[in-house]
Backbone as numpy.savetxt, mean C-alpha at the origin, in Angstrom:
# Nx Ny Nz CAx CAy CAz Cx Cy Cz
13.44 -11.52 -3.62 12.96 -12.21 -2.45 12.14 -11.24 -1.60
10.97 -11.65 -1.22 10.14 -10.83 -0.36 10.71 -10.87 1.05
10.86 -9.70 1.67 11.58 -9.62 2.94 10.73 -9.25 4.14
9.54 -8.68 3.93 8.77 -8.21 5.08 7.37 -7.84 4.62
6.49 -7.63 5.59 5.23 -6.97 5.29 5.54 -5.48 5.30
5.41 -4.85 4.14 5.68 -3.42 4.03 4.53 -2.63 4.64
3.31 -2.96 4.22 2.15 -2.28 4.80 0.88 -3.08 4.54
-0.13 -2.71 5.29 -1.49 -3.18 5.05 -2.30 -1.96 4.68
-2.94 -2.02 3.51 -3.75 -0.91 3.02 -5.17 -1.03 3.51
-5.69 0.05 4.07 -7.05 0.07 4.61 -7.82 1.19 3.91
-8.90 0.84 3.25 -9.74 1.82 2.57 -10.69 2.45 3.58
-10.87 3.77 3.46 -11.76 4.47 4.38 -12.48 5.61 3.67
-13.61 6.01 4.25 -14.39 7.13 3.70 -13.82 8.48 4.12
-13.30 8.56 5.33 -12.84 9.83 5.90 -11.44 9.61 6.48
-10.43 10.05 5.74 -9.05 9.82 6.15 -8.75 10.44 7.51
-9.17 11.68 7.73 -8.86 12.36 8.98 -9.46 11.63 10.19
-10.71 11.19 10.06 -11.35 10.47 11.17 -10.68 9.12 11.40
-10.27 8.45 10.34 -9.62 7.15 10.47 -8.24 7.30 11.11
-7.49 8.32 10.69 -6.20 8.60 11.32 -6.39 8.84 12.80
-7.39 9.63 13.16 -7.63 9.93 14.57 -7.97 8.66 15.35
-8.75 7.75 14.76 -9.05 6.49 15.43 -7.77 5.72 15.75
-6.89 5.55 14.76 -5.65 4.79 14.98 -4.70 5.50 15.94
-4.71 6.83 15.95 -3.90 7.59 16.90 -4.44 7.43 18.31
-5.73 7.67 18.48 -6.34 7.63 19.82 -6.41 6.21 20.38
-6.66 5.23 19.54 -6.84 3.85 20.01 -5.52 3.12 20.22
-4.59 3.27 19.29 -3.35 2.49 19.33 -2.09 3.33 19.52
-2.21 4.64 19.44 -1.05 5.51 19.59 -0.20 5.64 18.34
-0.69 5.17 17.19 0.06 5.28 15.94 0.01 6.71 15.43
1.15 7.22 15.01 1.23 8.58 14.50 1.48 8.56 12.99
1.06 9.62 12.33 1.26 9.75 10.89 2.74 9.98 10.61
3.29 9.17 9.73 4.68 9.29 9.31 4.76 10.10 8.01
3.75 9.93 7.15 3.78 10.56 5.82 2.36 10.68 5.29
2.07 11.77 4.59 0.80 11.92 3.88 1.09 12.38 2.46
0.20 12.02 1.55 0.31 12.50 0.18 -1.00 12.24 -0.56
-1.13 12.91 -1.69 -2.20 12.64 -2.63 -1.54 12.02 -3.85
-2.00 10.85 -4.25 -1.50 10.18 -5.44 -2.58 10.33 -6.51
-2.38 11.31 -7.39 -3.39 11.60 -8.43 -3.58 10.41 -9.37
-2.50 9.72 -9.72 -2.60 8.58 -10.63 -3.49 7.49 -10.05
-3.34 7.23 -8.75 -4.14 6.19 -8.09 -5.50 6.73 -7.60
-5.65 8.05 -7.57 -6.91 8.64 -7.13 -7.17 8.49 -5.64
-6.10 8.66 -4.83 -6.26 8.52 -3.39 -5.51 9.62 -2.63
-6.04 9.89 -1.46 -5.34 10.68 -0.44 -4.99 9.65 0.62
-3.74 9.67 1.07 -3.31 8.60 1.97 -2.48 9.11 3.13
-2.46 8.30 4.17 -1.60 8.53 5.33 -0.90 7.22 5.64
0.40 7.31 5.85 1.19 6.14 6.26 1.46 6.28 7.75
1.02 5.28 8.52 1.25 5.25 9.96 2.33 4.21 10.23
3.48 4.65 10.72 4.60 3.74 10.93 4.35 2.90 12.17
4.50 1.59 12.00 4.31 0.65 13.10 5.65 0.31 13.73
6.63 -0.04 12.89 7.96 -0.39 13.42 8.98 -0.40 12.30
10.25 -0.44 12.69 11.34 -0.65 11.74 11.57 -2.15 11.64
12.19 -2.57 10.52 12.42 -3.99 10.32 13.91 -4.26 10.16
14.30 -5.51 10.25 15.72 -5.89 10.23 16.39 -5.64 8.89
15.61 -5.49 7.81 16.23 -5.24 6.50 16.37 -3.76 6.19
16.17 -2.91 7.19 16.31 -1.47 6.98 15.03 -0.77 6.57
13.97 -1.53 6.32 12.69 -0.93 5.96 11.84 -0.71 7.19
10.58 -0.50 6.96 9.62 -0.31 8.05 8.33 -0.99 7.67
7.45 -1.14 8.65 6.10 -1.64 8.41 5.12 -0.54 8.77
4.06 -0.41 7.95 3.11 0.68 8.07 1.68 0.17 7.95
0.75 0.99 8.41 -0.64 0.92 7.98 -0.79 2.05 6.97
-1.38 1.75 5.84 -1.62 2.76 4.81 -3.13 2.99 4.77
-3.55 4.18 5.16 -4.97 4.53 5.13 -5.25 5.25 3.83
-6.29 4.80 3.11 -6.58 5.29 1.76 -7.99 5.84 1.66
-8.10 7.10 1.30 -9.39 7.72 1.03 -9.42 8.07 -0.45
-10.43 7.60 -1.20 -10.47 7.93 -2.62 -10.71 9.42 -2.84
-10.05 9.97 -3.87 -10.29 11.37 -4.24 -11.32 11.47 -5.36
-11.65 10.33 -5.93 -12.70 10.29 -6.96 -13.35 8.91 -6.95
-14.62 8.89 -7.28 -15.40 7.64 -7.21 -14.93 6.59 -8.20
-14.34 7.01 -9.33 -13.93 6.05 -10.35 -12.52 5.49 -10.13
-11.87 5.86 -9.03 -10.55 5.27 -8.72 -10.75 3.83 -8.28
-9.67 3.05 -8.33 -9.76 1.64 -7.90 -10.22 1.54 -6.44
-9.68 2.39 -5.57 -10.07 2.36 -4.17 -11.51 2.85 -4.01
-11.90 3.87 -4.77 -13.28 4.36 -4.72 -14.29 3.29 -5.10
-14.01 2.56 -6.18 -14.89 1.47 -6.62 -14.93 0.35 -5.58
-13.75 0.01 -5.05 -13.68 -1.05 -4.06 -14.45 -0.67 -2.81
-14.30 0.57 -2.36 -14.98 1.05 -1.16 -16.49 1.04 -1.35
-16.96 1.45 -2.53 -18.40 1.44 -2.81 -18.97 0.02 -2.78
-18.20 -0.94 -3.22 -18.66 -2.33 -3.26 -18.52 -3.04 -1.91
-17.41 -2.79 -1.21 -17.07 -3.57 -0.02 -17.17 -2.84 1.31
-17.20 -1.51 1.28 -17.19 -0.74 2.52 -15.78 -0.64 3.07
-15.65 0.04 4.18 -14.34 0.25 4.78 -13.72 -1.07 5.24
-12.39 -1.13 5.17 -11.70 -2.31 5.66 -10.40 -2.55 4.92
-9.83 -3.72 5.18 -8.55 -4.08 4.57 -8.73 -4.18 3.06
-7.92 -3.44 2.34 -7.96 -3.38 0.88 -6.90 -4.27 0.27
-5.68 -4.25 0.83 -4.59 -5.06 0.29 -3.49 -5.25 1.32
-2.61 -6.20 1.02 -1.39 -6.41 1.80 -0.22 -6.20 0.86
0.83 -5.58 1.37 2.01 -5.28 0.56 3.25 -5.91 1.17
4.01 -6.59 0.32 5.27 -7.19 0.75 6.43 -6.37 0.21
7.42 -6.15 1.06 8.62 -5.43 0.66 9.60 -6.33 -0.05
10.30 -5.75 -1.02 11.33 -6.46 -1.78 12.37 -5.45 -2.24
13.60 -5.91 -2.37 14.66 -5.05 -2.90 14.55 -4.94 -4.42
13.79 -5.83 -5.07 13.73 -5.89 -6.53 12.32 -6.18 -7.01
11.49 -5.14 -7.06 10.10 -5.34 -7.48 10.02 -5.88 -8.90
10.91 -5.45 -9.79 10.89 -5.93 -11.17 11.17 -7.44 -11.23
12.24 -7.86 -10.57 12.63 -9.27 -10.59 11.62 -10.16 -9.92
11.13 -9.74 -8.75 10.15 -10.57 -8.04 8.83 -10.65 -8.80
8.41 -9.55 -9.41 7.17 -9.58 -10.20 7.34 -10.53 -11.38
8.48 -10.50 -12.04 8.72 -11.41 -13.17 8.72 -12.87 -12.70
9.37 -13.15 -11.57 9.39 -14.52 -11.04 7.99 -15.00 -10.70
7.20 -14.14 -10.09 5.84 -14.51 -9.71 4.97 -14.68 -10.95
5.15 -13.82 -11.94 4.42 -13.95 -13.21 4.74 -15.29 -13.86
6.00 -15.71 -13.80 6.41 -17.00 -14.38 5.76 -18.18 -13.68
5.26 -17.97 -12.48 4.57 -19.03 -11.73 3.07 -19.03 -12.00
2.63 -18.17 -12.95 1.24 -18.17 -13.36 0.34 -17.17 -12.67
0.91 -16.28 -11.87 0.12 -15.26 -11.18 0.09 -14.01 -12.05
-1.11 -13.46 -12.24 -1.24 -12.25 -13.04 -0.70 -11.04 -12.27
0.24 -10.33 -12.91 0.79 -9.08 -12.39 0.03 -7.97 -13.10
-0.54 -7.04 -12.34 -1.47 -6.07 -12.91 -0.82 -4.95 -13.71
0.44 -4.62 -13.47 1.11 -3.57 -14.22 2.25 -4.19 -15.02
2.39 -3.80 -16.29 3.52 -4.27 -17.11 4.84 -3.78 -16.54
4.85 -2.55 -16.07 6.03 -1.95 -15.44 5.61 -1.39 -14.09
6.45 -1.52 -13.06 6.09 -0.94 -11.76 5.81 0.56 -11.88
4.95 1.03 -11.01 4.55 2.44 -10.97 5.04 3.09 -9.69
4.90 4.40 -9.62 5.28 5.14 -8.43 4.22 4.90 -7.35
4.70 4.57 -6.16 3.82 4.38 -5.01 4.12 5.40 -3.93
3.65 5.13 -2.74 3.84 6.01 -1.59 5.31 6.28 -1.32
5.60 7.49 -0.93 6.92 7.91 -0.48 8.00 7.61 -1.52
7.65 7.67 -2.81 8.62 7.46 -3.87 8.96 6.01 -4.15
8.18 5.08 -3.61 8.45 3.66 -3.83 8.09 3.26 -5.26
8.47 2.05 -5.63 8.08 1.44 -6.90 7.21 0.25 -6.56
6.04 0.15 -7.22 5.05 -0.85 -6.84 4.45 -1.56 -8.04
3.91 -2.73 -7.78 3.01 -3.41 -8.69 2.06 -4.24 -7.85
0.97 -4.68 -8.47 -0.03 -5.48 -7.77 -0.20 -6.83 -8.44
-0.59 -7.82 -7.65 -0.91 -9.16 -8.12 -2.41 -9.35 -8.05
-2.97 -10.03 -9.05 -4.42 -10.18 -9.14 -4.95 -10.98 -7.94
-5.98 -10.46 -7.26 -6.50 -11.17 -6.08 -7.05 -12.56 -6.39
-7.57 -12.78 -7.60 -8.10 -14.10 -7.92 -7.00 -15.15 -8.00
-5.75 -14.72 -8.20 -4.62 -15.64 -8.24 -3.94 -15.75 -6.88
-4.39 -14.95 -5.90 -3.76 -14.90 -4.57 -4.77 -15.18 -3.48
-5.65 -16.15 -3.73 -6.65 -16.58 -2.75 -7.50 -15.43 -2.22
-7.90 -14.53 -3.14 -8.80 -13.44 -2.79 -8.15 -12.22 -2.19
-6.82 -12.19 -2.13 -6.12 -11.07 -1.50 -5.40 -10.23 -2.56
-5.80 -8.97 -2.70 -5.04 -8.05 -3.55 -3.68 -7.89 -2.89
-2.62 -8.19 -3.63 -1.27 -8.21 -3.09 -0.40 -7.22 -3.85
0.33 -6.42 -3.09 1.21 -5.42 -3.67 2.66 -5.81 -3.38
3.53 -5.55 -4.35 4.97 -5.70 -4.16 5.56 -4.30 -4.14
6.46 -4.02 -3.19 6.97 -2.66 -2.98 8.49 -2.69 -2.84
9.14 -1.85 -3.64 10.54 -1.53 -3.39 10.55 -0.10 -2.87
10.92 0.05 -1.61 10.89 1.35 -0.96 12.01 2.24 -1.49
11.71 3.53 -1.55 12.75 4.52 -1.82 13.48 4.77 -0.51
14.73 5.18 -0.59 15.42 5.53 0.67 14.66 6.61 1.41
14.46 6.42 2.71 13.71 7.38 3.52 14.70 8.18 4.34
14.68 9.51 4.12 15.60 10.38 4.86 14.94 10.98 6.09
13.70 11.47 5.92 12.99 12.04 7.06 11.50 12.04 6.74
10.67 12.07 7.77 9.23 12.08 7.54 8.78 13.36 6.83
7.78 13.19 5.96 7.15 14.33 5.29 5.69 14.36 5.67
5.20 15.52 6.00 3.78 15.63 6.33 3.12 16.57 5.37
């Protein structure tokens, strides 16, 4: 069962400048940063709030580390902006299977490693009214990492 909006992914050309915009404009601070070589991105997670199910909601800012990454290709075609929406779930495997059974294409056969040690998969945007949708099972969060 999907329990919350985990994050909204925003593609950007310059991660540092985009982080500064969200900090200066809205007061959001960086909770976590990492480079995900598999996905070809450098990212910053800006924590918005905690949620009733023990998780949190974030903005995920994504700067491609290479032009041939999915985010790099998307950014070249669409420019900066909202890239995807992610829903939190306690069971990414089960929810992905249930959604696949309803005729929605799930992009990964097995969930992959996502931000902060999470497990993720994506749903095809053409099956989700044009919205790239991510399913996320968060790893337990002990403390922020920068």
